[in-house]
Short mmCIF file of C-alpha atoms and ligand atoms in Angstrom, two decimals:
data_model
loop_
_atom_site.label_atom_id
_atom_site.label_comp_id
_atom_site.label_asym_id
_atom_site.label_seq_id
_atom_site.Cartn_x
_atom_site.Cartn_y
_atom_site.Cartn_z
CA MET K 1 0.00 0.00 0.00
CA PHE K 2 1.12 3.53 -0.88
CA ARG K 3 4.62 2.40 -1.87
CA PHE K 4 4.94 5.25 -4.40
CA LEU K 5 3.94 8.05 -2.09
CA LYS K 6 6.17 6.71 0.65
CA LYS K 7 9.18 6.58 -1.65
CA LYS K 8 8.57 10.07 -3.05
CA ILE K 9 8.21 11.64 0.36
CA LYS K 10 11.36 9.95 1.60
CA LYS K 11 13.20 11.29 -1.43
CA ALA K 12 11.87 14.83 -0.85
CA LYS K 13 12.95 14.69 2.78
CA GLU K 14 16.47 13.72 1.81
CA THR K 15 16.90 16.05 -1.13
CA ILE K 16 15.59 19.09 0.70
CA ALA K 17 17.55 18.35 3.87
CA GLU K 18 20.77 17.58 2.03
CA LYS K 19 20.95 19.01 -1.46
CA ALA K 20 18.82 22.12 -1.05
CA ILE K 21 20.90 23.14 1.93
CA GLU K 22 24.23 22.18 0.35
CA GLU K 23 23.46 23.89 -2.92
CA THR K 24 22.32 27.13 -1.37
CA PRO K 25 24.88 29.78 -2.46
CA GLU K 26 27.55 30.86 0.01
CA GLU K 27 26.39 34.44 0.15
CA VAL K 28 22.93 33.31 1.25
CA LYS K 29 24.41 30.95 3.84
CA LYS K 30 26.60 33.75 5.19
CA SER K 31 23.52 35.78 5.90
CA GLY K 32 22.51 32.94 8.22
CA LEU K 33 19.77 31.43 6.06
CA GLY K 34 19.66 27.65 5.60
CA ILE K 35 17.97 27.36 2.23
CA SER K 36 17.55 30.05 -0.37
CA GLU K 37 14.05 30.55 -1.65
CA LYS K 38 15.22 29.79 -5.18
CA LYS K 39 16.74 26.44 -4.19
CA LEU K 40 13.72 25.54 -2.13
CA GLU K 41 11.43 26.32 -5.09
CA GLU K 42 13.49 23.96 -7.24
CA PHE K 43 13.13 21.06 -4.84
CA LEU K 44 9.50 21.72 -4.08
CA TRP K 45 8.81 21.73 -7.80
CA GLN K 46 10.27 18.24 -7.96
CA LEU K 47 8.19 17.20 -4.96
CA GLU K 48 5.06 18.48 -6.67
CA ILE K 49 5.76 16.39 -9.76
CA ASP K 50 6.42 13.36 -7.56
CA LEU K 51 3.15 13.90 -5.74
CA LEU K 52 1.24 14.24 -9.00
CA GLU K 53 2.80 11.00 -10.20
CA SER K 54 1.55 9.37 -7.01
CA ASP K 55 -2.05 10.38 -7.91
CA VAL K 56 -2.19 13.35 -5.57
CA ALA K 57 -4.65 15.95 -6.89
CA MET K 58 -3.06 19.13 -8.24
CA GLU K 59 -4.67 21.46 -5.72
CA VAL K 60 -3.58 19.23 -2.85
CA ALA K 61 0.00 18.97 -4.13
CA GLU K 62 0.12 22.76 -4.36
CA GLU K 63 -1.27 23.16 -0.89
CA ILE K 64 1.39 20.82 0.51
CA LYS K 65 4.10 22.70 -1.34
CA ARG K 66 2.89 26.06 -0.05
CA ASP K 67 2.74 24.76 3.49
CA ILE K 68 6.29 23.38 3.40
CA LYS K 69 7.63 26.53 1.82
CA LYS K 70 6.10 28.72 4.50
CA LYS K 71 7.92 26.74 7.16
CA LEU K 72 11.31 26.48 5.48
CA VAL K 73 12.00 29.83 3.85
CA GLY K 74 14.21 32.01 5.97
CA VAL K 75 15.09 29.50 8.67
CA SER K 76 18.70 29.07 9.72
CA ARG K 77 20.89 26.31 8.37
CA LYS K 78 20.89 24.43 11.63
CA GLU K 79 17.16 24.69 12.00
CA ALA K 80 16.46 23.80 8.38
CA ARG K 81 18.01 20.37 8.69
CA LYS K 82 15.97 19.68 11.77
CA ILE K 83 12.62 20.88 10.54
CA VAL K 84 12.52 19.58 6.96
CA GLU K 85 10.97 16.29 8.00
CA LYS K 86 8.55 17.98 10.38
CA ALA K 87 7.51 20.50 7.73
CA ILE K 88 6.67 17.72 5.27
CA ARG K 89 4.93 15.63 7.90
CA ASP K 90 2.86 18.53 9.17
CA ALA K 91 1.76 19.54 5.69
CA ILE K 92 0.52 16.04 4.91
CA TYR K 93 -0.96 15.43 8.34
CA ARG K 94 -3.06 18.58 8.09
CA ILE K 95 -4.62 17.33 4.82
CA LEU K 96 -5.22 13.84 6.22
CA LYS K 97 -6.68 15.15 9.44
CA GLU K 98 -9.17 17.25 7.52
CA SER K 99 -10.20 14.12 5.63
CA GLU K 100 -11.29 12.27 8.77
CA GLY K 101 -14.94 11.88 9.69
CA ASP K 102 -16.89 9.71 12.10
CA PHE K 103 -19.67 8.05 10.17
CA PHE K 104 -21.19 6.23 13.12
CA GLU K 105 -21.22 9.40 15.20
CA GLU K 106 -22.83 11.21 12.28
CA ILE K 107 -25.76 8.78 11.95
CA LYS K 108 -26.38 8.50 15.70
CA SER K 109 -28.45 11.66 15.92
CA LYS K 110 -30.52 11.04 12.78
CA GLU K 111 -34.16 10.11 12.81
CA LYS K 112 -34.94 6.51 11.84
CA PRO K 113 -35.11 5.06 9.34
CA ILE K 114 -31.78 6.59 8.37
CA VAL K 115 -31.64 6.59 4.59
CA ILE K 116 -28.21 6.37 2.97
CA MET K 117 -27.72 6.47 -0.77
CA PHE K 118 -24.54 5.29 -2.48
CA VAL K 119 -23.38 6.75 -5.79
CA GLY K 120 -20.40 6.20 -8.05
CA VAL K 121 -19.43 4.83 -11.44
CA ASN K 122 -19.74 1.21 -12.46
CA GLY K 123 -17.23 -1.10 -10.78
CA SER K 124 -16.11 1.42 -8.18
CA GLY K 125 -17.24 -0.92 -5.42
CA LYS K 126 -20.65 0.44 -4.33
CA THR K 127 -22.37 -2.90 -3.88
CA THR K 128 -19.44 -4.37 -1.96
CA ALA K 129 -19.15 -1.25 0.20
CA ILE K 130 -22.86 -1.47 1.05
CA ALA K 131 -22.56 -5.13 2.01
CA LYS K 132 -19.55 -4.36 4.22
CA LEU K 133 -21.32 -1.45 5.88
CA ALA K 134 -24.50 -3.49 6.38
CA TRP K 135 -22.40 -6.19 8.06
CA LYS K 136 -20.87 -3.60 10.38
CA LEU K 137 -24.16 -1.87 11.16
CA LYS K 138 -25.82 -5.20 11.90
CA ASN K 139 -22.99 -6.08 14.29
CA MET K 140 -23.52 -2.76 16.01
CA GLY K 141 -27.17 -3.57 16.56
CA TYR K 142 -28.79 -1.58 13.76
CA SER K 143 -31.49 -3.29 11.72
CA CYS K 144 -30.93 -2.70 8.01
CA ILE K 145 -32.79 -2.87 4.72
CA ILE K 146 -31.00 -2.85 1.39
CA ALA K 147 -32.64 -1.36 -1.70
CA ALA K 148 -31.55 -2.84 -5.03
CA CYS K 149 -31.75 0.34 -7.10
CA ASP K 150 -29.17 -0.75 -9.65
CA THR K 151 -31.79 -2.07 -12.01
CA PHE K 152 -29.56 -1.20 -14.98
CA ARG K 153 -26.71 -3.69 -14.90
CA ALA K 154 -27.50 -7.33 -15.57
CA GLY K 155 -26.70 -9.38 -12.50
CA ALA K 156 -26.64 -6.42 -10.11
CA ILE K 157 -29.80 -7.46 -8.24
CA GLU K 158 -28.55 -11.06 -7.91
CA GLN K 159 -25.17 -9.87 -6.63
CA LEU K 160 -26.82 -7.79 -3.94
CA GLY K 161 -29.27 -10.61 -3.21
CA LYS K 162 -26.38 -12.92 -2.44
CA HIS K 163 -24.89 -10.46 0.03
CA ALA K 164 -28.29 -9.88 1.66
CA GLU K 165 -28.73 -13.61 2.05
CA ASN K 166 -25.23 -14.07 3.53
CA LEU K 167 -25.84 -11.24 5.97
CA GLY K 168 -29.42 -12.14 6.83
CA ILE K 169 -30.64 -8.71 5.76
CA LYS K 170 -33.86 -7.94 3.91
CA LEU K 171 -33.44 -6.89 0.27
CA ILE K 172 -36.10 -4.85 -1.48
CA LYS K 173 -36.01 -5.39 -5.23
CA HIS K 174 -38.05 -5.00 -8.38
CA ASP K 175 -37.40 -6.50 -11.79
CA PHE K 176 -34.34 -5.77 -13.89
CA GLY K 177 -34.89 -2.53 -15.82
CA SER K 178 -37.56 -1.12 -13.51
CA ASP K 179 -37.60 2.40 -12.03
CA PRO K 180 -34.92 2.65 -9.32
CA ALA K 181 -36.71 5.49 -7.56
CA ALA K 182 -39.73 3.23 -7.05
CA VAL K 183 -37.49 0.57 -5.47
CA ALA K 184 -36.05 3.15 -3.09
CA TYR K 185 -39.55 4.32 -2.21
CA ASP K 186 -40.71 0.78 -1.44
CA ALA K 187 -37.64 0.08 0.68
CA ILE K 188 -38.22 3.18 2.79
CA GLU K 189 -41.92 2.40 3.23
CA HIS K 190 -41.00 -1.12 4.27
CA ALA K 191 -38.45 0.22 6.77
CA LYS K 192 -41.00 2.62 8.24
CA ALA K 193 -43.64 -0.07 8.58
CA ARG K 194 -41.23 -2.53 10.23
CA HIS K 195 -39.40 0.07 12.33
CA LYS K 196 -36.05 -0.65 10.75
CA ASP K 197 -33.10 1.60 11.54
CA VAL K 198 -31.21 2.01 8.30
CA VAL K 199 -32.00 1.85 4.58
CA LEU K 200 -28.98 1.39 2.29
CA ILE K 201 -29.67 2.34 -1.32
CA ASP K 202 -27.48 0.77 -3.99
CA THR K 203 -27.52 2.57 -7.35
CA ALA K 204 -26.35 1.97 -10.91
CA GLY K 205 -23.01 3.15 -12.21
CA ARG K 206 -22.30 3.76 -15.88
CA MET K 207 -20.17 6.88 -16.47
CA GLN K 208 -20.22 10.10 -14.48
CA THR K 209 -20.52 11.97 -17.77
CA ASN K 210 -23.73 10.15 -18.59
CA ILE K 211 -26.51 12.72 -18.26
CA ASN K 212 -29.16 10.03 -17.81
CA LEU K 213 -27.27 8.61 -14.87
CA MET K 214 -27.12 11.98 -13.13
CA GLU K 215 -30.83 12.53 -13.82
CA GLU K 216 -31.55 9.09 -12.38
CA MET K 217 -29.53 9.90 -9.25
CA LYS K 218 -31.43 13.18 -8.85
CA LYS K 219 -34.73 11.37 -9.18
CA ILE K 220 -33.83 8.75 -6.58
CA LYS K 221 -32.69 11.57 -4.31
CA ARG K 222 -35.98 13.45 -4.76
CA VAL K 223 -37.99 10.37 -3.91
CA ALA K 224 -35.81 8.86 -1.16
CA LYS K 225 -34.77 12.14 0.50
CA PRO K 226 -31.63 10.46 1.84
CA ASP K 227 -30.10 11.60 5.11
CA MET K 228 -26.73 11.01 3.55
CA ILE K 229 -25.28 10.50 0.09
CA ILE K 230 -22.00 8.62 0.00
CA PHE K 231 -19.74 8.67 -3.03
CA VAL K 232 -17.87 5.42 -3.62
CA GLY K 233 -14.61 5.78 -5.54
CA ASP K 234 -11.97 3.31 -6.66
CA ALA K 235 -8.49 4.25 -5.37
CA LEU K 236 -6.86 2.62 -8.38
CA THR K 237 -8.43 5.11 -10.77
CA GLY K 238 -6.48 8.01 -9.25
CA ASN K 239 -7.50 11.42 -10.49
CA ASP K 240 -10.51 9.95 -12.26
CA ALA K 241 -12.00 9.08 -8.90
CA ILE K 242 -11.51 12.67 -7.79
CA GLU K 243 -13.10 14.05 -10.97
CA GLN K 244 -16.03 11.65 -10.50
CA ALA K 245 -16.47 12.78 -6.91
CA LYS K 246 -16.64 16.40 -8.07
CA LYS K 247 -19.21 15.54 -10.77
CA PHE K 248 -21.47 13.63 -8.39
CA HIS K 249 -21.06 16.35 -5.80
CA GLU K 250 -22.21 18.95 -8.34
CA ALA K 251 -25.16 16.83 -9.43
CA VAL K 252 -26.58 15.52 -6.14
CA GLY K 253 -24.36 16.76 -3.31
CA ILE K 254 -22.14 14.32 -1.47
CA ASP K 255 -21.87 14.04 2.30
CA GLY K 256 -18.91 11.71 2.48
CA VAL K 257 -16.68 9.28 0.63
CA ILE K 258 -15.80 5.60 0.70
CA LEU K 259 -12.57 4.80 -1.14
CA THR K 260 -12.29 1.17 -2.22
CA LYS K 261 -9.45 -1.14 -3.31
CA VAL K 262 -6.94 0.73 -1.18
CA ASP K 263 -5.35 -2.68 -0.47
CA ALA K 264 -4.25 -2.80 -4.11
CA ASP K 265 -3.22 0.85 -4.36
CA ALA K 266 0.53 1.24 -4.71
CA LYS K 267 0.35 5.01 -5.12
CA GLY K 268 -1.67 6.56 -2.31
CA GLY K 269 -2.47 9.98 -3.73
CA THR K 270 -6.19 9.29 -4.11
CA ALA K 271 -6.58 8.50 -0.43
CA LEU K 272 -4.58 11.60 0.40
CA SER K 273 -6.57 13.97 -1.76
CA ILE K 274 -10.10 12.82 -2.50
CA ALA K 275 -11.83 14.07 0.63
CA TYR K 276 -9.79 17.23 0.87
CA THR K 277 -10.65 18.15 -2.72
CA ILE K 278 -14.40 18.10 -2.18
CA LYS K 279 -14.20 19.16 1.48
CA LYS K 280 -16.17 16.14 2.66
CA PRO K 281 -14.99 13.38 4.99
CA LEU K 282 -13.43 10.14 3.82
CA TYR K 283 -15.49 7.88 6.06
CA PHE K 284 -14.15 4.46 5.10
CA ILE K 285 -11.51 2.77 3.05
CA GLY K 286 -11.87 -0.68 1.51
CA ILE K 287 -8.85 -2.86 2.13
CA GLY K 288 -10.02 -6.21 0.77
CA GLN K 289 -13.00 -8.15 -0.45
CA GLU K 290 -14.29 -9.59 2.85
CA TYR K 291 -17.02 -7.96 4.92
CA ASP K 292 -14.64 -6.90 7.66
CA LYS K 293 -12.26 -5.23 5.20
CA GLN K 294 -13.72 -1.74 5.33
CA ILE K 295 -12.26 0.45 8.04
CA PRO K 296 -12.80 4.05 9.14
CA PHE K 297 -10.18 6.29 7.58
CA LYS K 298 -7.73 7.66 10.13
CA ALA K 299 -4.99 10.22 9.50
CA ASP K 300 -2.63 8.43 11.92
CA TRP K 301 -3.10 5.14 10.10
CA MET K 302 -2.09 6.67 6.78
CA MET K 303 0.79 8.61 8.34
CA LYS K 304 2.18 5.33 9.62
CA LYS K 305 1.87 3.79 6.16
CA ILE K 306 3.70 6.62 4.40
CA PHE K 307 6.24 7.65 7.03
CA GLY K 308 6.62 4.36 8.89
CA GLU K 309 9.52 1.98 8.53
CA GLU K 310 7.59 -1.18 7.74
CA ASN K 311 7.51 -2.19 4.11
CA ASN K 312 4.03 -2.85 2.91
N1 GDP S 1 -9.34 -5.70 -3.51
C1 GDP S 1 -10.50 -5.07 -3.34
N2 GDP S 1 -11.51 -5.29 -4.19
C2 GDP S 1 -12.67 -4.65 -3.99
C3 GDP S 1 -12.84 -3.75 -2.92
N3 GDP S 1 -14.11 -3.25 -3.01
C4 GDP S 1 -14.68 -3.82 -4.08
N4 GDP S 1 -13.83 -4.67 -4.69
C5 GDP S 1 -14.09 -5.47 -5.91
O1 GDP S 1 -14.38 -4.60 -7.00
C6 GDP S 1 -15.31 -5.19 -7.89
C7 GDP S 1 -16.48 -4.26 -8.18
O2 GDP S 1 -17.22 -4.09 -7.00
P1 GDP S 1 -18.79 -3.81 -6.97
O3 GDP S 1 -19.15 -3.66 -5.55
O4 GDP S 1 -19.52 -4.81 -7.75
O5 GDP S 1 -18.84 -2.39 -7.71
P2 GDP S 1 -20.11 -1.52 -8.17
O6 GDP S 1 -20.26 -1.73 -9.64
O7 GDP S 1 -19.75 -0.09 -7.86
O8 GDP S 1 -21.29 -1.98 -7.38
C8 GDP S 1 -15.72 -6.50 -7.22
O9 GDP S 1 -15.01 -7.55 -7.82
C9 GDP S 1 -15.33 -6.33 -5.77
O10 GDP S 1 -15.05 -7.54 -5.14
C10 GDP S 1 -11.74 -3.53 -2.02
O11 GDP S 1 -11.77 -2.74 -1.07
N5 GDP S 1 -10.59 -4.22 -2.28
MG1 MG S 2 -23.14 -2.57 -7.99
#
């Protein structure tokens, strides 16, 4: 996980602490400064490219660069060496910390049934994320209903049906090709009648540029009036996932993010930047196919992965 990002950050730490200081002209050093602004710019430029190559979103890479620069320009030579690592760490930690959110705390205060709608392109991992969350919610004592509103993709209803059966959770479904908003409506009515706690609405994917898809999402939203809309993105698609998140956010408004397939993500930039880019929390990350492989996103967890010594 995050091998790329880890390597790039390590490189930045070393080059700024060694080369940027060494290569700062004598006359600047004599004035007591550790790194000249020009030298620092050069190395931060390289860091920015490295971050972009690790799937970090442009605006996030720039923010990190600005943050580091603020801390390092004008410090003494002795100080510079000491604070390079801290400056880089702090810049990244601030972004990660802002990405945190407590999903379970968030739903606690909501009136039941709590309706949660999941959106995202085909294959991003919506159905799996719903099954994992339903498993978790059930273990926490919430009663759940799942609404099979992906009536578009062949096999989608059966896939969800299998999960529902495994988990012992009621699935509300109509036929393939039917109106997804009607399925959502039925599921919510069912939940109200049976005093269920949570309704999880699965939706169809296709492409985020597909106008029909966005219209369909808006219609489901109008009918279901969800308490929360969660965008599900695939970490492996990098900046695409971030662009998708923005598109869905524009169309229906997103309250939080689940990033899937993080277990297979060698880069790491998507996890670092997706929530920060749309200013919504990254509630969970998917780290495998099993039900228990979806964990709340924590800044400290990711810091350990990208600054820690262990090789993963
Ligand atoms: N390795 C891994 N695979 C995942 C994860 N989440 C989903 N998948 C796989 O990604 C594929 C697409 O998932 P699915 O839930 O059907 O996506 P949907 O089209 O958005 O509903 C499936 O083969 C899942 O098993 C994850 O966190 N890690
Ligand atoms: Mg699906």
